[in-house]
């Protein structure tokens, strides 16, 4: 799991996150977004679920 402290709002653009390139949003719900990602080292595509940091933080203390 990777926790990112900075929120990026680049809808429609590719964002580099470590060895992955995050692309378009595939879905969105109460617990976060699912984005299309491509591994830059292997070229395979993945679905990555991104949880808002506020949800993670509140769940840690419950």
PDB file of N, CA and C in Angstrom, residues 22-60:
ATOM      1  N   UNK A  22      -0.888   6.811 -13.576  1.00  0.00           N
ATOM      2  CA  UNK A  22      -2.324   6.798 -13.317  1.00  0.00           C
ATOM      3  C   UNK A  22      -3.037   7.529 -14.433  1.00  0.00           C
ATOM      4  N   UNK A  23      -4.080   6.917 -14.959  1.00  0.00           N
ATOM      5  CA  UNK A  23      -4.847   7.503 -16.052  1.00  0.00           C
ATOM      6  C   UNK A  23      -6.240   7.894 -15.614  1.00  0.00           C
ATOM      7  N   UNK A  24      -7.210   7.563 -16.440  1.00  0.00           N
ATOM      8  CA  UNK A  24      -8.583   8.009 -16.211  1.00  0.00           C
ATOM      9  C   UNK A  24      -9.227   7.289 -15.024  1.00  0.00           C
ATOM     10  N   UNK A  25     -10.259   7.915 -14.485  1.00  0.00           N
ATOM     11  CA  UNK A  25     -11.039   7.332 -13.402  1.00  0.00           C
ATOM     12  C   UNK A  25     -11.996   6.305 -13.977  1.00  0.00           C
ATOM     13  N   UNK A  26     -11.938   5.088 -13.435  1.00  0.00           N
ATOM     14  CA  UNK A  26     -12.824   4.013 -13.885  1.00  0.00           C
ATOM     15  C   UNK A  26     -14.124   3.983 -13.094  1.00  0.00           C
ATOM     16  N   UNK A  27     -14.069   4.415 -11.846  1.00  0.00           N
ATOM     17  CA  UNK A  27     -15.253   4.408 -10.997  1.00  0.00           C
ATOM     18  C   UNK A  27     -15.010   5.226  -9.748  1.00  0.00           C
ATOM     19  N   UNK A  28     -16.108   5.563  -9.069  1.00  0.00           N
ATOM     20  CA  UNK A  28     -16.017   6.385  -7.874  1.00  0.00           C
ATOM     21  C   UNK A  28     -17.137   5.995  -6.929  1.00  0.00           C
ATOM     22  N   UNK A  29     -16.827   5.936  -5.646  1.00  0.00           N
ATOM     23  CA  UNK A  29     -17.833   5.575  -4.657  1.00  0.00           C
ATOM     24  C   UNK A  29     -17.553   6.245  -3.325  1.00  0.00           C
ATOM     25  N   UNK A  30     -18.225   5.763  -2.284  1.00  0.00           N
ATOM     26  CA  UNK A  30     -18.086   6.352  -0.952  1.00  0.00           C
ATOM     27  C   UNK A  30     -16.696   6.171  -0.358  1.00  0.00           C
ATOM     28  N   UNK A  31     -15.976   5.151  -0.775  1.00  0.00           N
ATOM     29  CA  UNK A  31     -14.685   4.849  -0.172  1.00  0.00           C
ATOM     30  C   UNK A  31     -13.502   5.227  -1.048  1.00  0.00           C
ATOM     31  N   UNK A  32     -13.719   5.936  -2.124  1.00  0.00           N
ATOM     32  CA  UNK A  32     -12.615   6.391  -2.952  1.00  0.00           C
ATOM     33  C   UNK A  32     -12.875   6.240  -4.436  1.00  0.00           C
ATOM     34  N   UNK A  33     -11.797   6.372  -5.207  1.00  0.00           N
ATOM     35  CA  UNK A  33     -11.859   6.268  -6.665  1.00  0.00           C
ATOM     36  C   UNK A  33     -11.064   5.056  -7.120  1.00  0.00           C
ATOM     37  N   UNK A  34     -11.434   4.529  -8.277  1.00  0.00           N
ATOM     38  CA  UNK A  34     -10.658   3.478  -8.928  1.00  0.00           C
ATOM     39  C   UNK A  34     -10.124   4.068 -10.226  1.00  0.00           C
ATOM     40  N   UNK A  35      -8.804   4.027 -10.370  1.00  0.00           N
ATOM     41  CA  UNK A  35      -8.151   4.617 -11.533  1.00  0.00           C
ATOM     42  C   UNK A  35      -7.475   3.532 -12.358  1.00  0.00           C
ATOM     43  N   UNK A  36      -7.359   3.788 -13.648  1.00  0.00           N
ATOM     44  CA  UNK A  36      -6.593   2.929 -14.536  1.00  0.00           C
ATOM     45  C   UNK A  36      -5.119   3.278 -14.363  1.00  0.00           C
ATOM     46  N   UNK A  37      -4.284   2.268 -14.181  1.00  0.00           N
ATOM     47  CA  UNK A  37      -2.847   2.488 -14.024  1.00  0.00           C
ATOM     48  C   UNK A  37      -2.093   1.557 -14.960  1.00  0.00           C
ATOM     49  N   UNK A  38      -0.918   2.013 -15.396  1.00  0.00           N
ATOM     50  CA  UNK A  38      -0.052   1.191 -16.233  1.00  0.00           C
ATOM     51  C   UNK A  38       1.316   1.131 -15.585  1.00  0.00           C
ATOM     52  N   UNK A  39       1.831  -0.075 -15.417  1.00  0.00           N
ATOM     53  CA  UNK A  39       3.179  -0.245 -14.882  1.00  0.00           C
ATOM     54  C   UNK A  39       4.199   0.174 -15.916  1.00  0.00           C
ATOM     55  N   UNK A  40       5.054   1.117 -15.563  1.00  0.00           N
ATOM     56  CA  UNK A  40       6.036   1.615 -16.525  1.00  0.00           C
ATOM     57  C   UNK A  40       7.136   0.598 -16.790  1.00  0.00           C
ATOM     58  N   UNK A  41       7.347  -0.337 -15.871  1.00  0.00           N
ATOM     59  CA  UNK A  41       8.398  -1.332 -16.065  1.00  0.00           C
ATOM     60  C   UNK A  41       7.932  -2.538 -16.879  1.00  0.00           C
ATOM     61  N   UNK A  42       6.622  -2.844 -16.821  1.00  0.00           N
ATOM     62  CA  UNK A  42       6.130  -4.051 -17.502  1.00  0.00           C
ATOM     63  C   UNK A  42       5.097  -3.758 -18.588  1.00  0.00           C
ATOM     64  N   UNK A  43       4.487  -2.573 -18.552  1.00  0.00           N
ATOM     65  CA  UNK A  43       3.492  -2.207 -19.550  1.00  0.00           C
ATOM     66  C   UNK A  43       2.102  -2.763 -19.294  1.00  0.00           C
ATOM     67  N   UNK A  44       1.933  -3.540 -18.211  1.00  0.00           N
ATOM     68  CA  UNK A  44       0.619  -4.101 -17.892  1.00  0.00           C
ATOM     69  C   UNK A  44      -0.287  -3.038 -17.286  1.00  0.00           C
ATOM     70  N   UNK A  45      -1.596  -3.250 -17.456  1.00  0.00           N
ATOM     71  CA  UNK A  45      -2.585  -2.341 -16.897  1.00  0.00           C
ATOM     72  C   UNK A  45      -3.161  -2.914 -15.614  1.00  0.00           C
ATOM     73  N   UNK A  46      -3.457  -2.026 -14.668  1.00  0.00           N
ATOM     74  CA  UNK A  46      -4.001  -2.391 -13.370  1.00  0.00           C
ATOM     75  C   UNK A  46      -5.127  -1.432 -13.018  1.00  0.00           C
ATOM     76  N   UNK A  47      -5.982  -1.853 -12.102  1.00  0.00           N
ATOM     77  CA  UNK A  47      -6.958  -0.956 -11.490  1.00  0.00           C
ATOM     78  C   UNK A  47      -6.439  -0.645 -10.089  1.00  0.00           C
ATOM     79  N   UNK A  48      -6.359   0.639  -9.752  1.00  0.00           N
ATOM     80  CA  UNK A  48      -5.833   1.069  -8.464  1.00  0.00           C
ATOM     81  C   UNK A  48      -6.928   1.802  -7.711  1.00  0.00           C
ATOM     82  N   UNK A  49      -7.192   1.367  -6.486  1.00  0.00           N
ATOM     83  CA  UNK A  49      -8.189   2.040  -5.659  1.00  0.00           C
ATOM     84  C   UNK A  49      -7.486   3.077  -4.800  1.00  0.00           C
ATOM     85  N   UNK A  50      -7.987   4.300  -4.847  1.00  0.00           N
ATOM     86  CA  UNK A  50      -7.402   5.409  -4.107  1.00  0.00           C
ATOM     87  C   UNK A  50      -8.394   5.844  -3.040  1.00  0.00           C
ATOM     88  N   UNK A  51      -7.977   5.702  -1.780  1.00  0.00           N
ATOM     89  CA  UNK A  51      -8.820   6.087  -0.655  1.00  0.00           C
ATOM     90  C   UNK A  51      -8.480   7.518  -0.243  1.00  0.00           C
ATOM     91  N   UNK A  52      -9.490   8.337   0.033  1.00  0.00           N
ATOM     92  CA  UNK A  52      -9.204   9.671   0.566  1.00  0.00           C
ATOM     93  C   UNK A  52      -8.481   9.541   1.905  1.00  0.00           C
ATOM     94  N   UNK A  53      -7.472  10.356   2.128  1.00  0.00           N
ATOM     95  CA  UNK A  53      -6.679  10.285   3.351  1.00  0.00           C
ATOM     96  C   UNK A  53      -7.542  10.486   4.593  1.00  0.00           C
ATOM     97  N   UNK A  54      -8.583  11.300   4.502  1.00  0.00           N
ATOM     98  CA  UNK A  54      -9.440  11.545   5.664  1.00  0.00           C
ATOM     99  C   UNK A  54     -10.137  10.265   6.107  1.00  0.00           C
ATOM    100  N   UNK A  55     -10.552   9.411   5.174  1.00  0.00           N
ATOM    101  CA  UNK A  55     -11.189   8.144   5.537  1.00  0.00           C
ATOM    102  C   UNK A  55     -10.202   7.209   6.212  1.00  0.00           C
ATOM    103  N   UNK A  56      -8.981   7.155   5.722  1.00  0.00           N
ATOM    104  CA  UNK A  56      -7.969   6.286   6.311  1.00  0.00           C
ATOM    105  C   UNK A  56      -7.653   6.743   7.720  1.00  0.00           C
ATOM    106  N   UNK A  57      -7.465   8.033   7.892  1.00  0.00           N
ATOM    107  CA  UNK A  57      -7.110   8.576   9.196  1.00  0.00           C
ATOM    108  C   UNK A  57      -8.213   8.307  10.216  1.00  0.00           C
ATOM    109  N   UNK A  58      -9.470   8.535   9.852  1.00  0.00           N
ATOM    110  CA  UNK A  58     -10.565   8.340  10.803  1.00  0.00           C
ATOM    111  C   UNK A  58     -10.728   6.874  11.163  1.00  0.00           C
ATOM    112  N   UNK A  59     -10.467   5.955  10.219  1.00  0.00           N
ATOM    113  CA  UNK A  59     -10.582   4.533  10.511  1.00  0.00           C
ATOM    114  C   UNK A  59      -9.463   4.040  11.415  1.00  0.00           C
ATOM    115  N   UNK A  60      -8.317   4.685  11.409  1.00  0.00           N
ATOM    116  CA  UNK A  60      -7.213   4.273  12.269  1.00  0.00           C
ATOM    117  C   UNK A  60      -7.518   4.510  13.739  1.00  0.00           C
TER     118      UNK A  60
END
